Coordinates of C-alpha atoms and ligand atoms in Angstrom, one line a residue:
X376 CA 0.0 0.0 0.0
X377 CA 2.8 2.5 0.9
X378 CA 4.7 1.7 -2.2
X379 CA 1.5 2.2 -4.3
X380 CA 0.9 5.6 -2.8
X381 CA 4.5 6.7 -3.4
X382 CA 4.3 5.5 -7.0
X383 CA 1.3 7.9 -7.3
X384 CA 3.3 10.7 -5.7
X385 CA 1.0 10.7 -2.7
X386 CA 3.8 11.1 -0.2
X387 CA 1.7 12.6 2.7
X388 CA -0.8 9.8 2.4
X389 CA 2.1 7.2 2.4
X390 CA 3.4 8.8 5.6
X391 CA 0.0 8.8 7.3
X392 CA -0.3 5.1 6.4
X393 CA 3.1 4.4 7.9
X394 CA 2.0 6.2 11.2
X395 CA -1.1 4.0 11.3
X396 CA 1.0 1.0 10.8
X397 CA 3.3 1.9 13.8
X398 CA 0.2 2.7 15.9
X399 CA -1.1 -0.8 15.1
X400 CA 2.2 -2.2 16.4
X401 CA 3.0 -3.7 13.0
X402 CA 6.8 -3.6 12.8
X403 CA 8.3 -2.0 9.7
X404 CA 11.1 -4.0 8.1
X405 CA 14.0 -3.2 5.8
X406 CA 11.6 -2.8 2.9
X407 CA 9.4 -0.3 4.7
X408 CA 12.1 2.0 5.9
X409 CA 13.6 2.9 2.5
X410 CA 10.1 3.6 1.1
X411 CA 9.1 5.8 4.0
X412 CA 12.4 7.7 3.9
X413 CA 11.9 8.2 0.1
X414 CA 8.5 9.9 0.9
X415 CA 10.3 12.1 3.5
X416 CA 12.9 13.1 1.0
X417 CA 10.3 14.0 -1.6
X418 CA 8.4 16.3 0.7
X419 CA 11.7 17.7 2.2
X420 CA 10.2 16.6 5.6
X421 CA 13.1 16.7 8.0
X422 CA 10.9 16.3 11.1
X423 CA 9.2 13.3 9.7
X424 CA 12.5 11.9 8.5
X425 CA 14.1 12.2 11.9
X426 CA 11.1 10.4 13.5
X427 CA 11.6 7.5 11.1
X428 CA 15.3 7.6 12.0
X429 CA 14.4 7.3 15.7
X430 CA 12.1 4.4 14.9
X431 CA 15.0 2.8 13.2
X432 CA 17.2 3.1 16.3
X433 CA 14.4 2.1 18.7
X434 CA 13.8 -1.1 16.7
X435 CA 17.5 -1.8 17.1
X436 CA 18.0 -1.8 13.3
X437 CA 21.5 -2.7 12.4
X438 CA 23.5 0.0 10.7
X439 CA 24.9 -2.9 8.6
X440 CA 21.9 -2.6 6.2
X441 CA 23.4 -0.6 3.4
X442 CA 20.2 -0.1 1.6
X443 CA 18.4 1.5 4.6
X444 CA 21.4 3.6 5.5
X445 CA 21.7 4.9 2.0
X446 CA 18.0 6.0 2.1
X447 CA 18.7 7.7 5.4
X448 CA 21.6 9.7 3.9
X449 CA 19.6 10.6 0.9
X450 CA 16.8 11.9 3.1
X451 CA 19.2 14.1 5.1
X452 CA 20.9 15.5 2.0
X453 CA 17.5 16.2 0.4
X454 CA 16.7 18.2 3.5
X455 CA 20.0 20.0 3.2
X456 CA 21.3 18.6 6.4
X457 CA 24.7 17.4 5.0
X458 CA 26.4 17.0 8.3
X459 CA 23.7 14.5 9.5
X460 CA 24.1 12.7 6.2
X461 CA 27.9 12.6 6.6
X462 CA 27.5 11.2 10.1
X463 CA 25.4 8.3 8.8
X464 CA 27.9 7.8 6.0
X465 CA 30.9 7.8 8.4
X466 CA 29.3 5.3 10.8
X467 CA 28.4 2.8 8.1
X468 CA 30.7 -0.3 8.5
X469 CA 30.1 -1.2 4.9
X470 CA 29.6 1.3 2.2
X471 CA 28.4 0.6 -1.3
X472 CA 29.1 2.6 -4.5
X473 CA 25.7 4.1 -4.0
X474 CA 26.7 5.3 -0.6
X475 CA 29.6 7.2 -2.0
X476 CA 27.6 8.6 -4.9
X477 CA 24.8 9.7 -2.7
X478 CA 27.2 11.6 -0.4
X479 CA 29.1 13.2 -3.3
X480 CA 25.8 14.2 -5.0
X481 CA 24.6 15.6 -1.7
X482 CA 27.7 17.8 -1.4
X483 CA 27.1 19.0 -5.0
X484 CA 23.5 19.8 -4.0
X485 CA 22.3 17.4 -6.7
X486 CA 19.8 16.0 -4.2
X487 CA 18.6 19.4 -3.0
X488 CA 15.3 20.8 -4.1
X489 CA 16.7 24.3 -4.8
X490 CA 20.1 24.5 -6.5
X491 CA 22.1 27.3 -4.9
X492 CA 25.8 27.0 -5.9
X493 CA 27.8 26.4 -2.7
X494 CA 31.5 26.4 -3.3
X495 CA 32.4 24.7 0.0
X496 CA 30.0 21.9 -0.6
X497 CA 31.4 21.4 -4.1
X498 CA 34.9 21.3 -2.7
X499 CA 33.8 18.7 -0.2
X500 CA 32.3 16.7 -3.1
X501 CA 35.7 16.7 -4.8
X502 CA 37.5 15.8 -1.5
X503 CA 35.2 12.9 -0.9
X504 CA 35.8 11.7 -4.5
X505 CA 39.6 11.9 -3.7
X506 CA 39.0 9.8 -0.6
X507 CA 37.1 7.3 -2.6
X508 CA 39.9 6.9 -5.1
X509 CA 42.4 6.6 -2.2
X510 CA 40.3 3.7 -0.9
X511 CA 40.5 2.1 -4.4
X512 CA 36.8 2.2 -4.9
X513 CA 35.8 2.2 -8.6
X514 CA 33.7 5.1 -9.6
X515 CA 30.9 4.7 -12.2
X516 CA 29.4 7.1 -14.7
X517 CA 27.1 8.6 -12.2
X518 CA 30.1 9.4 -9.9
X519 CA 31.9 11.0 -12.8
X520 CA 28.9 13.1 -13.9
X521 CA 28.6 14.6 -10.5
X522 CA 32.3 15.1 -9.8
X523 CA 32.8 16.7 -13.3
X524 CA 30.0 19.1 -12.5
X525 CA 31.5 19.9 -9.1
X526 CA 34.9 20.6 -10.7
X527 CA 33.3 22.8 -13.4
X528 CA 31.4 24.9 -10.9
X529 CA 34.2 25.6 -8.4
X530 CA 36.2 25.8 -10.9
X531 CA 38.8 23.2 -9.9
X532 CA 41.1 23.0 -12.9
X533 CA 43.8 20.6 -11.6
X534 CA 41.3 18.2 -10.1
X535 CA 39.2 18.4 -13.3
X536 CA 42.1 17.2 -15.4
X537 CA 42.7 14.3 -13.0
X538 CA 39.1 13.3 -13.1
X539 CA 39.4 13.3 -16.9
X540 CA 42.3 10.9 -16.6
X541 CA 40.3 8.6 -14.3
X542 CA 37.4 8.6 -16.9
X543 CA 39.9 7.3 -19.5
X544 CA 41.3 4.8 -17.0
X545 CA 37.9 3.3 -16.2
X546 CA 37.0 3.2 -19.9
X547 CA 34.0 5.5 -19.6
X548 CA 35.2 8.2 -22.1
X549 CA 32.7 7.0 -24.7
X550 CA 29.7 7.5 -22.3
X551 CA 27.4 10.3 -23.5
X552 CA 26.7 11.7 -20.0
X553 CA 30.3 11.7 -19.0
X554 CA 31.3 13.4 -22.3
X555 CA 28.7 16.1 -21.8
X556 CA 30.0 16.7 -18.3
X557 CA 33.6 17.1 -19.7
X558 CA 32.5 19.5 -22.5
X559 CA 30.7 21.5 -19.9
X560 CA 33.6 21.4 -17.5
X561 CA 36.2 22.5 -20.0
X562 CA 33.9 25.2 -21.3
X563 CA 33.5 26.6 -17.7
X564 CA 37.3 26.5 -17.3
X565 CA 37.4 28.7 -20.5
X566 CA 39.6 26.0 -22.0
X567 CA 37.8 25.9 -25.3
X568 CA 40.5 23.9 -27.1
X569 CA 39.9 20.9 -24.8
X570 CA 36.2 21.4 -24.8
X571 CA 36.1 21.4 -28.6
X572 CA 38.3 18.3 -28.7
X573 CA 36.1 16.3 -26.4
X574 CA 33.0 17.6 -28.2
X575 CA 34.3 16.5 -31.6
X576 CA 34.8 13.0 -30.3
X577 CA 31.2 12.5 -29.3
X578 CA 29.6 10.4 -32.0
X579 CA 26.0 11.2 -31.4
X580 CA 26.1 14.7 -30.1
X581 CA 23.1 15.7 -28.1
X582 CA 21.8 19.2 -27.4
X583 CA 23.4 19.3 -23.9
X584 CA 26.9 19.1 -25.3
X585 CA 26.2 21.7 -28.1
X586 CA 24.7 24.0 -25.5
X587 CA 27.7 23.6 -23.1
X588 CA 30.2 24.4 -25.9
X589 CA 28.3 27.4 -27.1
X590 CA 27.9 28.7 -23.5
X591 CA 31.7 28.4 -23.1
X592 CA 32.4 30.5 -26.2
X593 CA 29.8 33.1 -25.1
X594 CA 31.4 33.3 -21.6
X595 CA 34.7 34.2 -23.3
X596 CA 32.9 36.8 -25.3
X597 CA 33.7 34.9 -28.6
X598 CA 30.4 35.4 -30.3
X599 CA 31.9 34.5 -33.6
X600 CA 32.7 30.9 -32.7
X601 CA 29.3 30.6 -30.8
X602 CA 27.5 31.8 -33.9
X603 CA 29.4 29.3 -36.2
X604 CA 28.4 26.4 -33.9
X605 CA 24.8 27.7 -33.7
X606 CA 24.5 27.7 -37.5
X607 CA 25.9 24.1 -37.6
X608 CA 23.2 22.8 -35.2
X609 CA 20.6 20.5 -36.7
X610 CA 18.2 21.2 -33.8
X611 CA 18.2 23.9 -31.1
X612 CA 16.2 24.2 -28.0
X613 CA 15.2 27.2 -25.9
X614 CA 18.4 27.0 -23.9
X615 CA 20.4 27.4 -27.1
X616 CA 18.4 30.4 -28.3
X617 CA 18.5 32.1 -25.0
X618 CA 22.2 31.6 -24.6
X619 CA 22.8 33.3 -28.0
X620 CA 20.4 36.1 -27.5
X621 CA 21.6 36.9 -24.0
X622 CA 25.2 36.5 -25.1
X623 CA 24.7 39.1 -27.9
X624 CA 22.9 41.5 -25.7
X625 CA 25.5 41.3 -22.9
X626 CA 28.4 41.9 -25.4
X627 CA 26.5 44.9 -26.7
X628 CA 25.7 43.4 -30.1
X629 CA 22.1 44.4 -29.7
X630 CA 21.1 44.2 -33.4
X631 CA 22.3 40.6 -33.6
X632 CA 20.3 39.8 -30.5
X633 CA 17.2 41.3 -32.1
X634 CA 17.8 39.5 -35.4
X635 CA 18.1 36.2 -33.7
X636 CA 14.9 36.8 -31.8
X637 CA 13.1 37.5 -35.1
X638 CA 14.5 34.3 -36.5
X639 CA 13.4 32.4 -33.4
X640 CA 9.9 33.6 -33.9
X641 CA 9.9 32.8 -37.6
X642 CA 10.9 29.3 -36.7
X643 CA 7.9 29.1 -34.3
X644 CA 10.0 28.7 -31.1
X645 CA 8.1 30.1 -28.1
X646 CA 10.2 32.4 -26.0
X647 CA 10.3 32.2 -22.2
X648 CA 11.1 34.7 -19.5
X649 CA 14.9 34.4 -20.1
X650 CA 14.4 35.2 -23.8
X651 CA 12.3 38.2 -23.0
X652 CA 14.9 39.6 -20.5
X653 CA 17.6 39.1 -23.1
X654 CA 15.7 40.8 -25.9
X655 CA 14.6 43.7 -23.6
X656 CA 18.2 44.4 -22.7
X657 CA 19.0 44.6 -26.4
X658 CA 16.2 47.1 -26.8
X659 CA 17.6 49.2 -23.9
X660 CA 21.0 49.3 -25.6
X661 CA 19.5 50.4 -28.9
X662 CA 16.8 52.6 -27.5
X663 CA 14.3 50.5 -29.5
X664 CA 11.3 51.7 -27.6
X665 CA 8.5 50.4 -29.9
X666 CA 10.0 46.9 -29.9
X667 CA 10.3 47.2 -26.2
X668 CA 6.6 48.1 -25.9
X669 CA 5.7 45.2 -28.1
X670 CA 7.6 42.9 -25.8
X671 CA 5.8 44.5 -22.9
X672 CA 2.4 43.7 -24.4
X673 CA 3.7 40.2 -25.3
X674 CA 4.8 39.6 -21.7
X675 CA 1.4 40.7 -20.4
X676 CA -0.4 38.4 -22.8
X677 CA 1.8 35.4 -22.0
X678 CA 2.0 35.9 -18.3
X679 CA 5.7 36.8 -18.1
X680 CA 5.0 40.2 -16.5
X681 CA 4.5 38.5 -13.2
X682 CA 8.1 37.4 -13.3
X683 CA 10.1 39.9 -11.1
X684 CA 13.1 39.7 -13.4
X685 CA 11.1 40.5 -16.5
X686 CA 9.4 43.5 -14.7
X687 CA 12.7 44.9 -13.5
X688 CA 14.1 44.6 -17.1
X689 CA 11.0 46.3 -18.4
X690 CA 11.5 49.2 -16.0
X691 CA 15.1 49.4 -17.1
X692 CA 14.2 49.3 -20.8
X693 CA 11.6 52.2 -20.4
X694 CA 14.0 54.2 -18.3
X695 CA 16.9 53.8 -20.8
X696 CA 14.6 54.5 -23.8
X697 CA 13.7 57.8 -22.0
X698 CA 10.1 57.0 -21.2
X699 CA 10.3 57.3 -17.4
X700 CA 6.6 57.6 -17.0
X701 CA 6.1 54.1 -18.5
X702 CA 8.9 52.8 -16.3
X703 CA 7.2 54.1 -13.2
X704 CA 3.9 52.6 -14.4
X705 CA 5.4 49.1 -14.6
X706 CA 7.1 49.7 -11.2
X707 CA 3.8 50.7 -9.5
X708 CA 2.0 47.7 -10.8
X709 CA 4.4 45.1 -9.5
X710 CA 2.7 43.0 -6.9
X711 CA 5.9 42.3 -5.1
X712 CA 9.1 44.4 -5.4
X713 CA 12.5 43.1 -4.5
X714 CA 15.5 45.3 -4.0
X715 CA 16.4 45.0 -7.7
X716 CA 13.2 46.6 -8.8
X717 CA 13.7 49.5 -6.4
X718 CA 17.3 49.9 -7.6
X719 CA 16.4 49.9 -11.2
X720 CA 13.6 52.5 -10.7
X721 CA 15.8 54.8 -8.6
X722 CA 18.6 54.7 -11.1
X723 CA 16.1 55.2 -13.9
X724 CA 14.9 58.4 -12.3
X725 CA 18.5 59.6 -11.6
X726 CA 19.7 59.1 -15.2
X727 CA 16.6 60.8 -16.6
X728 CA 17.5 63.9 -14.5
X729 CA 14.7 63.4 -12.0
X730 CA 16.9 63.5 -8.9
X731 CA 14.1 64.6 -6.5
X732 CA 11.8 61.7 -7.6
X733 CA 14.7 59.2 -7.2
X734 CA 15.3 60.5 -3.6
X735 CA 11.5 60.4 -2.8
X736 CA 11.4 56.8 -4.0
X737 CA 14.4 55.9 -1.8
X738 CA 12.6 57.3 1.3
X739 CA 9.6 55.2 0.3
X740 CA 11.8 52.1 -0.1
X741 CA 13.2 52.5 3.4
X742 CA 9.7 53.1 4.8
X743 CA 8.5 49.8 3.3
X744 CA 11.4 48.1 5.1
X745 CA 13.3 47.1 2.0
X746 CA 17.0 46.9 2.9
X747 CA 19.0 49.0 0.4
X748 CA 22.2 47.5 -1.1
X749 CA 25.3 48.9 -2.7
X750 CA 23.6 49.5 -6.0
X751 CA 20.8 51.5 -4.3
X752 CA 23.4 54.0 -3.1
X753 CA 25.0 54.4 -6.5
X754 CA 21.5 55.4 -7.7
X755 CA 20.9 57.6 -4.7
X756 CA 24.2 59.4 -5.0
X757 CA 24.0 59.9 -8.7
X758 CA 20.4 61.3 -8.2
X759 CA 21.9 63.8 -5.8
X760 CA 24.6 64.6 -8.3
X761 CA 22.1 65.2 -11.1
X762 CA 20.0 67.4 -8.8
X763 CA 23.0 69.2 -7.4
X764 CA 22.3 68.3 -3.8
X765 CA 25.7 68.2 -2.2
X766 CA 24.8 68.1 1.5
X767 CA 22.1 65.6 1.0
X768 CA 24.5 63.3 -0.9
X769 CA 27.0 63.4 2.0
X770 CA 24.2 62.6 4.4
X771 CA 23.2 59.5 2.5
X772 CA 26.8 58.6 2.0
X773 CA 27.4 58.7 5.8
X774 CA 24.2 56.6 6.4
X775 CA 25.6 53.7 4.2
X776 CA 27.9 52.5 6.9
X777 CA 26.2 53.9 10.0
X778 CA 22.7 52.7 9.2
X779 CA 23.1 49.8 6.8
X780 CA 26.6 48.5 7.3
X781 CA 27.5 48.9 3.6
X782 CA 31.1 49.6 2.9
X783 CA 31.4 52.3 0.3
X784 CA 33.2 51.2 -2.9
X785 CA 35.0 53.3 -5.5
X786 CA 31.8 53.7 -7.5
X787 CA 30.3 55.6 -4.6
X788 CA 33.3 57.9 -4.3
X789 CA 33.0 58.4 -8.1
X790 CA 29.5 59.7 -7.6
X791 CA 30.7 62.1 -4.9
X792 CA 33.6 63.4 -7.2
X793 CA 31.1 63.9 -9.9
X794 CA 28.8 65.8 -7.5
X795 CA 31.6 68.1 -6.2
X796 CA 32.9 68.6 -9.7
X797 CA 29.4 69.7 -10.8
X798 CA 29.3 72.1 -7.9
X799 CA 32.6 73.6 -9.0
X800 CA 34.4 72.3 -5.9
X801 CA 37.2 70.8 -7.8
X802 CA 39.8 71.0 -5.0
X803 CA 37.5 69.2 -2.6
X804 CA 36.9 66.5 -5.3
X805 CA 40.7 66.0 -5.6
X806 CA 41.1 65.8 -1.9
X807 CA 38.4 63.1 -1.7
X808 CA 40.2 61.0 -4.3
X809 CA 43.5 61.4 -2.5
X810 CA 42.1 60.5 0.9
X811 CA 39.7 57.7 0.1
X812 CA 40.5 54.3 1.5
X813 CA 41.0 52.5 -1.8
X814 CA 43.2 53.1 -4.8
X815 CA 41.6 55.4 -7.4
X816 CA 40.8 53.8 -10.7
X817 CA 40.7 55.5 -14.1
X818 CA 36.9 56.0 -13.9
X819 CA 37.1 58.3 -10.9
X820 CA 39.9 60.3 -12.4
X821 CA 37.8 60.5 -15.6
X822 CA 35.0 62.0 -13.5
X823 CA 37.3 64.7 -12.3
X824 CA 38.6 65.3 -15.8
X825 CA 35.0 65.9 -17.0
X826 CA 34.5 68.4 -14.2
X827 CA 37.6 70.2 -15.3
X828 CA 36.2 70.5 -18.8
X829 CA 33.1 72.3 -17.5
X830 CA 35.1 74.6 -15.3
X831 CA 38.0 75.0 -17.6
X832 CA 40.6 74.0 -15.0
X833 CA 43.7 73.1 -17.2
X834 CA 46.1 72.4 -14.4
X835 CA 43.9 69.9 -12.6
X836 CA 42.9 68.3 -15.9
X837 CA 46.5 67.6 -16.7
X838 CA 47.0 66.1 -13.3
X839 CA 43.9 63.8 -13.7
X840 CA 45.1 62.6 -17.1
X841 CA 48.6 61.9 -15.8
X842 CA 47.0 59.6 -13.2
X843 CA 44.8 57.9 -15.8
X844 CA 47.9 57.3 -18.0
X845 CA 49.8 55.9 -15.0
X846 CA 47.0 53.5 -14.2
X847 CA 47.4 52.2 -17.7
X848 CA 44.0 53.0 -19.0
X849 CA 43.9 53.5 -22.8
X850 CA 40.4 55.0 -23.1
X851 CA 40.9 57.5 -25.9
X852 CA 37.9 59.5 -24.7
X853 CA 40.0 60.9 -21.8
X854 CA 42.7 62.2 -24.2
X855 CA 40.0 63.8 -26.3
X856 CA 38.6 65.5 -23.3
X857 CA 41.9 67.0 -22.3
X858 CA 42.5 68.1 -25.9
X859 CA 39.1 69.8 -25.9
X860 CA 39.9 71.6 -22.7
X861 CA 43.1 73.0 -24.3
X862 CA 41.2 74.0 -27.4
X863 CA 38.6 75.8 -25.4
X864 CA 41.3 77.9 -23.8
X865 CA 42.8 78.5 -27.3
X866 CA 45.9 76.5 -26.3
X867 CA 46.3 75.0 -29.7
X868 CA 49.8 73.6 -29.4
X869 CA 49.0 71.7 -26.3
X870 CA 45.9 70.3 -27.9
X871 CA 47.9 69.1 -30.9
X872 CA 50.4 67.5 -28.5
X873 CA 47.7 65.5 -26.8
X874 CA 46.4 64.3 -30.1
X875 CA 49.9 63.3 -31.2
X876 CA 50.4 61.5 -27.9
X877 CA 47.2 59.6 -28.6
X878 CA 48.4 58.7 -32.0
X879 CA 51.8 57.5 -30.7
X880 CA 50.0 55.2 -28.3
X881 CA 48.0 53.8 -31.2
X882 CA 44.7 55.1 -29.6
X883 CA 41.9 56.2 -31.8
X884 CA 38.7 57.6 -30.7
X885 CA 35.8 55.3 -30.9
X886 CA 33.7 56.5 -33.9
X887 CA 30.6 58.4 -32.9
X888 CA 27.4 56.5 -33.6
X889 CA 23.8 57.4 -33.1
X890 CA 20.7 55.2 -33.3
X891 CA 17.1 56.2 -34.0
X892 CA 14.2 53.8 -34.1
X893 CA 11.4 54.4 -36.6
X894 CA 8.4 52.0 -37.0
X895 CA 10.2 49.3 -35.1
X896 CA 13.4 49.5 -37.2
X897 CA 16.6 50.8 -35.8
X898 CA 18.7 53.1 -38.1
X899 CA 22.3 53.6 -37.3
X900 CA 24.4 56.7 -38.3
X901 CA 28.1 57.1 -38.0
X902 CA 29.8 60.5 -38.0
X903 CA 30.0 61.8 -41.6
X904 CA 28.0 58.7 -42.7
X905 CA 26.6 59.0 -46.2
X906 CA 25.5 55.4 -46.6
X907 CA 21.8 55.7 -45.7
X908 CA 19.5 55.1 -48.7
X909 CA 17.8 58.4 -47.9
X910 CA 21.0 60.3 -47.6
X911 CA 20.3 63.0 -50.2
X912 CA 17.1 64.0 -48.3
X913 CA 18.9 64.0 -45.0
X914 CA 21.7 66.1 -46.5
X915 CA 19.2 68.7 -47.8
X916 CA 17.6 68.9 -44.3
X917 CA 21.0 69.2 -42.6
X918 CA 21.9 72.2 -44.9
X919 CA 18.5 73.7 -44.0
X920 CA 19.1 73.3 -40.4
X921 CA 22.6 74.9 -40.4
X922 CA 21.2 77.9 -42.3
X923 CA 18.4 78.4 -39.8
X924 CA 20.7 77.8 -36.9
X925 CA 23.1 80.5 -38.1
X926 CA 20.2 82.9 -38.7
X927 CA 19.2 82.3 -35.1
X928 CA 22.7 83.3 -33.9
X929 CA 24.4 79.9 -33.6
X930 CA 28.2 80.0 -34.0
X931 CA 29.9 76.6 -34.6
X932 CA 32.1 75.7 -31.6
X933 CA 35.2 74.7 -33.4
X934 CA 37.3 73.1 -30.7
X935 CA 40.3 72.0 -32.8
X936 CA 43.8 73.0 -33.7
X937 CA 43.0 73.0 -37.4
X938 CA 42.3 76.8 -37.4
X939 CA 43.5 77.0 -41.0
X940 CA 41.0 74.5 -42.1
X941 CA 38.0 76.0 -40.4
X942 CA 35.6 75.3 -43.2
X943 CA 36.4 71.6 -43.3
X944 CA 36.3 71.3 -39.6
X945 CA 32.9 73.1 -39.5
X946 CA 31.6 70.7 -42.1
X947 CA 32.7 67.7 -39.9
X948 CA 30.9 69.2 -37.0
X949 CA 27.7 69.5 -38.9
X950 CA 28.0 65.8 -39.7
X951 CA 28.3 64.5 -36.2
X952 CA 26.2 61.3 -36.0
X953 CA 23.5 62.8 -33.7
X954 CA 22.9 65.7 -36.1
X955 CA 22.4 63.3 -39.0
X956 CA 20.1 61.1 -36.9
X957 CA 18.1 64.2 -35.8
X958 CA 17.8 65.4 -39.5
X959 CA 16.6 61.9 -40.5
X960 CA 14.1 61.9 -37.6
X961 CA 12.8 65.3 -38.6
X962 CA 12.1 64.4 -42.2
X963 CA 10.7 60.9 -41.3
X964 CA 8.2 61.7 -38.6
X965 CA 5.1 63.8 -38.3
X966 CA 5.5 67.4 -37.1
X967 CA 5.5 67.6 -33.3
X968 CA 6.5 64.0 -32.7
X969 CA 9.2 63.5 -30.1
X970 CA 12.6 62.3 -31.4
X971 CA 14.7 59.8 -29.5
X972 CA 18.3 59.2 -30.2
X973 CA 20.8 56.9 -28.5
X974 CA 24.5 58.0 -28.8
X975 CA 27.5 55.8 -27.9
X976 CA 29.8 58.7 -26.8
X977 CA 29.3 61.8 -24.8
X978 CA 27.5 64.5 -26.8
X979 CA 29.8 67.2 -27.8
X980 CA 29.3 70.9 -26.9
X981 CA 28.5 71.9 -30.4
X982 CA 25.8 69.3 -30.9
X983 CA 24.4 70.1 -27.5
X984 CA 24.1 73.8 -28.4
X985 CA 22.8 73.1 -31.8
X986 CA 20.2 70.6 -30.6
X987 CA 18.8 73.1 -28.1
X988 CA 18.2 75.5 -30.9
X989 CA 16.8 72.8 -33.3
X990 CA 14.3 71.8 -30.6
X991 CA 13.1 75.4 -30.4
X992 CA 13.2 76.2 -34.1
X993 CA 11.5 73.0 -35.2
X994 CA 9.1 72.8 -32.2
X995 CA 10.1 69.3 -31.3
X996 CA 11.1 67.6 -28.1
X997 CA 14.4 65.7 -28.7
X998 CA 15.8 63.2 -26.3
X999 CA 19.4 62.1 -26.6
X1000 CA 20.8 59.4 -24.4
X1001 CA 24.6 59.7 -24.5
X1002 CA 27.1 57.5 -22.7
X1003 CA 26.4 58.9 -19.3
X1004 CA 23.0 60.5 -19.1
X1005 CA 19.8 61.8 -20.8
X1006 CA 19.4 65.1 -22.5
X1007 CA 15.9 66.2 -22.9
X1008 CA 15.9 69.2 -25.3
X1009 CA 12.7 71.1 -24.9
X1010 CA 10.8 73.2 -27.3
X1011 CA 11.8 76.3 -25.3
X1012 CA 15.4 75.7 -26.2
X1013 CA 16.7 74.3 -22.9
X1014 CA 18.1 71.0 -21.9
X1015 CA 17.2 68.9 -18.8
X1016 CA 20.9 68.6 -17.9
X1017 CA 21.1 72.3 -17.3
X1018 CA 24.2 72.3 -19.6
X1019 CA 26.2 70.1 -17.2
X1020 CA 27.2 66.7 -18.5
Ligands
LIG1255 ZN1 28.8 66.7 -31.9
LIG1256 ZN1 22.0 68.4 -22.0

């Protein structure tokens, strides 16, 4: 009867029946106990399991019964009580292979109901395997599958290679499961040569090994090799598609991610929550708002919106596409919000220049009893920075340690440097960098350098760049920034020197690139780009714009040493990617429609000045998301950043 109930997954009923049996003074035997313990494992019933264990002892059951003892170990490891399982294991006078496997699998959390990687447990699994080998007990393919997985997850490279040698020694290298385990292990080690070699030896490759190999290439950021494998696959499952889409989105190849998503739909594969999150993050990168909105509707329709992870990504997508109202709408409708949702919303407000709203939300978060984390404070401090609230920022910064026990990291100090820089307190910012408890990185010096640009402090800018060079950062943007500071002060020779230094170091500025989405399609423009099919219309509009701008009093801000070639330089300025994208947006949309642009670099002063005028002259709201923030150019000719960026 008990077995029958367990076969039907009626574990509680099986346990009730067992209790009746004990009450009736019918003695359980060594067939009963394993069954009842299995029921306890299945419902993760530690209390019930311990009762059965005590019955075992009361009945004077011999610990010599391997089968019963194995069931007991399995029960304890299912309930995540590994030290109890180990005690049973250690007291067993005779152990079978199953005993070893059960204990190793327990340490690897293979028996547990929720898999949470636990490095110490995994190392214990590897140690127990070593003990097993020491006692000359032959492992089987189950042992290997578990140990390989443990080595992969730690990662334990040396041990992994030894296990590989044992696999060969025991003649199991042709087993499919073991092979999959090895491909996965080498992929996780980042040793793609070995992974590929083992993979090529598998005669009938199944999806698991394909997916493991692809995942390995993606982890290394080698999307080319991943893509080649992907194309070779005869069949793909959702894991494959998700790995590729997420891989592309994470490596900022957003258009490829979207293209794959379209192909996936064309092939009739149904996306799941992981897919949606991957595609949404691609939308955020590209500023593809209408596709993002479509995904939102799709998520509502297919029940993904209740997934917290999907909701948080939706908030992030709307915030990064500049639709902060929609982001807040999603946030307010979440039935349950974890700290990630609050963080994303606070950061969303901050980067959209809504500092006060971000801070109000932070107060609400604390009132709701949600414990803030490090990321929350990056959002809070940058909100203060965007809103120019110096005292408030320092108050929050103090509270990190005193109220929440969070140790400030260099990111938090960077926010403060940005804030002080914005407020014109450059010397205070420098002092903060010099006295903070950790070594400054190139990002924090970069923040100071940006502040020097706004306030035209050449001496400090030189000092900041020196530090950046010393740290060994080769971000060309910093050199360009210093060159611009020199140009602004008409120090042409120095500006030329910086550009030459850049050249001698083989650094070139990342080309400017602006994206604009129209009717679900993302158009990309590079600086000076003439490749767009509608280029002649765009060019006419650009000339128009420049004429109107000049009539309105605009003077091109030529910040370069090439004074003799003013005309050429001016022409280059007018063909910065964001200007081309805006011209295209103006001719392709109805009058009055808002124009949204995503730009990969920081917007230059000339474009900033020109776009403010264009917004006024054309009566259009223009939103530009550059590398660090949003600029909302309003119809009255102002920008939401108050000209500080
Ligand atoms: Zn520009
Ligand atoms: Zn601005």
